[in-house]
Each structure stands twice: as C-alpha cells, then as structure tokens.
Amino acid sequence: LAREFVQMISIWSMGLVYTYVTDKTNFLDLLTIFLVFICTFQMGKGNIMTPQNLRSVAALATGCLWARFISLLKSTNVEIAVFVTGVITVSRRLSAFVMALLVILLC
C-alpha cells in the first residue's frame, strides 16, 4: 500500500498521471488494494453489503490476487512464463471455437 502511494505521488509530480492510470499492472494493483480493503471493512463492520455481494467482491478480489501471483511467478521463473504464455495462446485460439460451440448447443 505504501509503495503504491509513493508511486502515485512521484508519477503525479512528474505529470504522468495518464500513464499511471492506463498501465494494466498499476490498475490491477489498485483494484486489488481496493477490493481487499472493501472485504476487510465489510468483515469488520458487517453491515455494508449483503452476504451475496460480499461473496462476489471476495471472489473478484481472489481472482485479482491470483492474477498478481501468476504475474509474479511469470517474472521470476522462465519455465512458468513459457507455460502461462502457452496457455494464454491456446485459450485465445480456442475462444472462437468455444463461443460457436456454446451458440450451437444453447440455441
């Protein structure tokens, strides 16, 4: 949290706010911090949102944390980076096929 705060101040002082906001890693960091803060505050107070909404926010926060973890592994281990890149490539190529299959099966 402190690192992100210091990074925001330094980028703002240089006048590069647009670059900071549009960077996907910074967006993921800020989204994760925000969602974890909401979940923690809700669990402490208990009267801000319904249990169903809390489950949805907690699931989204967990997904963001996993994305950050996989990103960290990708940057530190070459074998995992190759595997993750391969999975992403295969998923992109199969997405059109899966959409067509869903349309055929559901209609």
JSON list of C-alpha atoms in Angstrom, two decimals:
[
{"chain": "A", "resi": 1, "resn": "LEU", "atom": "CA", "xyz": [0.00, 0.00, 0.00]},
{"chain": "A", "resi": 2, "resn": "ALA", "atom": "CA", "xyz": [2.80, 2.39, 0.89]},
{"chain": "A", "resi": 3, "resn": "ARG", "atom": "CA", "xyz": [4.67, 1.54, -2.31]},
{"chain": "A", "resi": 4, "resn": "GLU", "atom": "CA", "xyz": [1.63, 2.32, -4.45]},
{"chain": "A", "resi": 5, "resn": "PHE", "atom": "CA", "xyz": [1.04, 5.57, -2.56]},
{"chain": "A", "resi": 6, "resn": "VAL", "atom": "CA", "xyz": [4.64, 6.71, -3.06]},
{"chain": "A", "resi": 7, "resn": "GLN", "atom": "CA", "xyz": [4.46, 5.66, -6.73]},
{"chain": "A", "resi": 8, "resn": "MET", "atom": "CA", "xyz": [1.27, 7.70, -7.22]},
{"chain": "A", "resi": 9, "resn": "ILE", "atom": "CA", "xyz": [2.85, 10.80, -5.67]},
{"chain": "A", "resi": 10, "resn": "SER", "atom": "CA", "xyz": [6.03, 10.53, -7.73]},
{"chain": "A", "resi": 11, "resn": "ILE", "atom": "CA", "xyz": [4.14, 9.98, -11.01]},
{"chain": "A", "resi": 12, "resn": "TRP", "atom": "CA", "xyz": [1.78, 12.86, -10.19]},
{"chain": "A", "resi": 13, "resn": "SER", "atom": "CA", "xyz": [4.72, 15.18, -9.51]},
{"chain": "A", "resi": 14, "resn": "MET", "atom": "CA", "xyz": [6.20, 14.31, -12.91]},
{"chain": "A", "resi": 15, "resn": "GLY", "atom": "CA", "xyz": [2.88, 14.97, -14.64]},
{"chain": "A", "resi": 16, "resn": "LEU", "atom": "CA", "xyz": [2.43, 11.41, -15.94]},
{"chain": "A", "resi": 17, "resn": "VAL", "atom": "CA", "xyz": [-0.92, 10.63, -14.31]},
{"chain": "A", "resi": 18, "resn": "TYR", "atom": "CA", "xyz": [-2.46, 9.32, -17.56]},
{"chain": "A", "resi": 19, "resn": "THR", "atom": "CA", "xyz": [0.40, 6.85, -17.98]},
{"chain": "A", "resi": 20, "resn": "TYR", "atom": "CA", "xyz": [-0.04, 5.62, -14.41]},
{"chain": "A", "resi": 21, "resn": "VAL", "atom": "CA", "xyz": [-3.78, 5.17, -14.71]},
{"chain": "A", "resi": 22, "resn": "THR", "atom": "CA", "xyz": [-3.69, 3.35, -18.06]},
{"chain": "A", "resi": 23, "resn": "ASP", "atom": "CA", "xyz": [-0.94, 0.89, -17.11]},
{"chain": "A", "resi": 24, "resn": "LYS", "atom": "CA", "xyz": [-2.51, -2.54, -16.58]},
{"chain": "A", "resi": 25, "resn": "THR", "atom": "CA", "xyz": [-0.23, -3.58, -13.71]},
{"chain": "A", "resi": 26, "resn": "ASN", "atom": "CA", "xyz": [-0.95, -0.40, -11.77]},
{"chain": "A", "resi": 27, "resn": "PHE", "atom": "CA", "xyz": [-4.66, -0.84, -12.41]},
{"chain": "A", "resi": 28, "resn": "LEU", "atom": "CA", "xyz": [-4.51, -4.41, -11.12]},
{"chain": "A", "resi": 29, "resn": "ASP", "atom": "CA", "xyz": [-2.58, -3.29, -8.04]},
{"chain": "A", "resi": 30, "resn": "LEU", "atom": "CA", "xyz": [-5.06, -0.53, -7.23]},
{"chain": "A", "resi": 31, "resn": "LEU", "atom": "CA", "xyz": [-8.06, -2.77, -7.89]},
{"chain": "A", "resi": 32, "resn": "THR", "atom": "CA", "xyz": [-6.66, -5.47, -5.61]},
{"chain": "A", "resi": 33, "resn": "ILE", "atom": "CA", "xyz": [-5.95, -3.00, -2.80]},
{"chain": "A", "resi": 34, "resn": "PHE", "atom": "CA", "xyz": [-9.44, -1.50, -3.15]},
{"chain": "A", "resi": 35, "resn": "LEU", "atom": "CA", "xyz": [-11.23, -4.88, -3.17]},
{"chain": "A", "resi": 36, "resn": "VAL", "atom": "CA", "xyz": [-9.26, -6.26, -0.22]},
{"chain": "A", "resi": 37, "resn": "PHE", "atom": "CA", "xyz": [-9.99, -3.06, 1.70]},
{"chain": "A", "resi": 38, "resn": "ILE", "atom": "CA", "xyz": [-13.72, -3.40, 0.98]},
{"chain": "A", "resi": 39, "resn": "CYS", "atom": "CA", "xyz": [-13.77, -7.05, 2.05]},
{"chain": "A", "resi": 40, "resn": "THR", "atom": "CA", "xyz": [-11.83, -6.32, 5.23]},
{"chain": "A", "resi": 41, "resn": "PHE", "atom": "CA", "xyz": [-14.03, -3.37, 6.15]},
{"chain": "A", "resi": 42, "resn": "GLN", "atom": "CA", "xyz": [-17.19, -5.40, 5.47]},
{"chain": "A", "resi": 43, "resn": "MET", "atom": "CA", "xyz": [-15.99, -8.29, 7.61]},
{"chain": "A", "resi": 44, "resn": "GLY", "atom": "CA", "xyz": [-15.14, -5.89, 10.44]},
{"chain": "A", "resi": 45, "resn": "LYS", "atom": "CA", "xyz": [-18.38, -3.88, 10.37]},
{"chain": "A", "resi": 46, "resn": "GLY", "atom": "CA", "xyz": [-20.72, -6.42, 8.85]},
{"chain": "A", "resi": 47, "resn": "ASN", "atom": "CA", "xyz": [-23.48, -4.07, 7.74]},
{"chain": "A", "resi": 48, "resn": "ILE", "atom": "CA", "xyz": [-22.34, -2.51, 4.46]},
{"chain": "A", "resi": 49, "resn": "MET", "atom": "CA", "xyz": [-23.45, -5.08, 1.89]},
{"chain": "A", "resi": 50, "resn": "THR", "atom": "CA", "xyz": [-25.44, -8.27, 1.62]},
{"chain": "A", "resi": 51, "resn": "PRO", "atom": "CA", "xyz": [-23.69, -11.64, 2.00]},
{"chain": "A", "resi": 52, "resn": "GLN", "atom": "CA", "xyz": [-24.20, -12.37, -1.71]},
{"chain": "A", "resi": 53, "resn": "ASN", "atom": "CA", "xyz": [-22.47, -9.12, -2.69]},
{"chain": "A", "resi": 54, "resn": "LEU", "atom": "CA", "xyz": [-19.66, -9.85, -0.24]},
{"chain": "A", "resi": 55, "resn": "ARG", "atom": "CA", "xyz": [-19.14, -13.25, -1.88]},
{"chain": "A", "resi": 56, "resn": "SER", "atom": "CA", "xyz": [-18.97, -11.61, -5.30]},
{"chain": "A", "resi": 57, "resn": "VAL", "atom": "CA", "xyz": [-16.48, -8.97, -4.16]},
{"chain": "A", "resi": 58, "resn": "ALA", "atom": "CA", "xyz": [-14.39, -11.60, -2.34]},
{"chain": "A", "resi": 59, "resn": "ALA", "atom": "CA", "xyz": [-14.34, -13.80, -5.47]},
{"chain": "A", "resi": 60, "resn": "LEU", "atom": "CA", "xyz": [-13.23, -10.83, -7.58]},
{"chain": "A", "resi": 61, "resn": "ALA", "atom": "CA", "xyz": [-10.54, -9.94, -5.03]},
{"chain": "A", "resi": 62, "resn": "THR", "atom": "CA", "xyz": [-9.32, -13.55, -5.01]},
{"chain": "A", "resi": 63, "resn": "GLY", "atom": "CA", "xyz": [-9.11, -13.53, -8.80]},
{"chain": "A", "resi": 64, "resn": "CYS", "atom": "CA", "xyz": [-7.08, -10.31, -8.71]},
{"chain": "A", "resi": 65, "resn": "LEU", "atom": "CA", "xyz": [-4.73, -11.76, -6.11]},
{"chain": "A", "resi": 66, "resn": "TRP", "atom": "CA", "xyz": [-4.23, -14.89, -8.22]},
{"chain": "A", "resi": 67, "resn": "ALA", "atom": "CA", "xyz": [-3.52, -12.75, -11.29]},
{"chain": "A", "resi": 68, "resn": "ARG", "atom": "CA", "xyz": [-0.87, -10.84, -9.33]},
{"chain": "A", "resi": 69, "resn": "PHE", "atom": "CA", "xyz": [0.62, -14.12, -8.07]},
{"chain": "A", "resi": 70, "resn": "ILE", "atom": "CA", "xyz": [0.81, -15.61, -11.57]},
{"chain": "A", "resi": 71, "resn": "SER", "atom": "CA", "xyz": [2.36, -12.36, -12.83]},
{"chain": "A", "resi": 72, "resn": "LEU", "atom": "CA", "xyz": [4.98, -12.59, -10.10]},
{"chain": "A", "resi": 73, "resn": "LEU", "atom": "CA", "xyz": [5.75, -16.20, -10.99]},
{"chain": "A", "resi": 74, "resn": "LYS", "atom": "CA", "xyz": [5.97, -15.28, -14.67]},
{"chain": "A", "resi": 75, "resn": "SER", "atom": "CA", "xyz": [8.56, -12.61, -13.94]},
{"chain": "A", "resi": 76, "resn": "THR", "atom": "CA", "xyz": [10.72, -14.85, -11.73]},
{"chain": "A", "resi": 77, "resn": "ASN", "atom": "CA", "xyz": [10.62, -18.27, -13.42]},
{"chain": "A", "resi": 78, "resn": "VAL", "atom": "CA", "xyz": [11.21, -18.87, -17.14]},
{"chain": "A", "resi": 79, "resn": "GLU", "atom": "CA", "xyz": [9.51, -22.29, -17.25]},
{"chain": "A", "resi": 80, "resn": "ILE", "atom": "CA", "xyz": [6.33, -20.95, -15.68]},
{"chain": "A", "resi": 81, "resn": "ALA", "atom": "CA", "xyz": [6.43, -17.96, -18.04]},
{"chain": "A", "resi": 82, "resn": "VAL", "atom": "CA", "xyz": [6.58, -20.28, -21.05]},
{"chain": "A", "resi": 83, "resn": "PHE", "atom": "CA", "xyz": [3.73, -22.41, -19.67]},
{"chain": "A", "resi": 84, "resn": "VAL", "atom": "CA", "xyz": [1.49, -19.43, -18.89]},
{"chain": "A", "resi": 85, "resn": "THR", "atom": "CA", "xyz": [2.17, -17.86, -22.28]},
{"chain": "A", "resi": 86, "resn": "GLY", "atom": "CA", "xyz": [1.29, -21.18, -23.95]},
{"chain": "A", "resi": 87, "resn": "VAL", "atom": "CA", "xyz": [-1.96, -21.48, -22.01]},
{"chain": "A", "resi": 88, "resn": "ILE", "atom": "CA", "xyz": [-2.92, -17.92, -22.92]},
{"chain": "A", "resi": 89, "resn": "THR", "atom": "CA", "xyz": [-2.14, -18.54, -26.61]},
{"chain": "A", "resi": 90, "resn": "VAL", "atom": "CA", "xyz": [-4.18, -21.76, -26.71]},
{"chain": "A", "resi": 91, "resn": "SER", "atom": "CA", "xyz": [-7.06, -20.07, -24.89]},
{"chain": "A", "resi": 92, "resn": "ARG", "atom": "CA", "xyz": [-7.12, -17.21, -27.38]},
{"chain": "A", "resi": 93, "resn": "ARG", "atom": "CA", "xyz": [-7.15, -19.58, -30.34]},
{"chain": "A", "resi": 94, "resn": "LEU", "atom": "CA", "xyz": [-9.89, -21.74, -28.85]},
{"chain": "A", "resi": 95, "resn": "SER", "atom": "CA", "xyz": [-12.13, -18.86, -27.78]},
{"chain": "A", "resi": 96, "resn": "ALA", "atom": "CA", "xyz": [-13.88, -18.56, -31.16]},
{"chain": "A", "resi": 97, "resn": "PHE", "atom": "CA", "xyz": [-14.49, -22.30, -31.26]},
{"chain": "A", "resi": 98, "resn": "VAL", "atom": "CA", "xyz": [-15.90, -22.34, -27.73]},
{"chain": "A", "resi": 99, "resn": "MET", "atom": "CA", "xyz": [-18.22, -19.40, -28.49]},
{"chain": "A", "resi": 100, "resn": "ALA", "atom": "CA", "xyz": [-19.51, -21.11, -31.63]},
{"chain": "A", "resi": 101, "resn": "LEU", "atom": "CA", "xyz": [-19.99, -24.36, -29.72]},
{"chain": "A", "resi": 102, "resn": "LEU", "atom": "CA", "xyz": [-21.94, -22.57, -26.98]},
{"chain": "A", "resi": 103, "resn": "VAL", "atom": "CA", "xyz": [-24.18, -20.85, -29.52]},
{"chain": "A", "resi": 104, "resn": "ILE", "atom": "CA", "xyz": [-24.90, -24.16, -31.25]},
{"chain": "A", "resi": 105, "resn": "LEU", "atom": "CA", "xyz": [-25.56, -26.02, -28.02]},
{"chain": "A", "resi": 106, "resn": "LEU", "atom": "CA", "xyz": [-27.70, -23.35, -26.38]},
{"chain": "A", "resi": 107, "resn": "CYS", "atom": "CA", "xyz": [-29.85, -22.49, -29.42]}
]
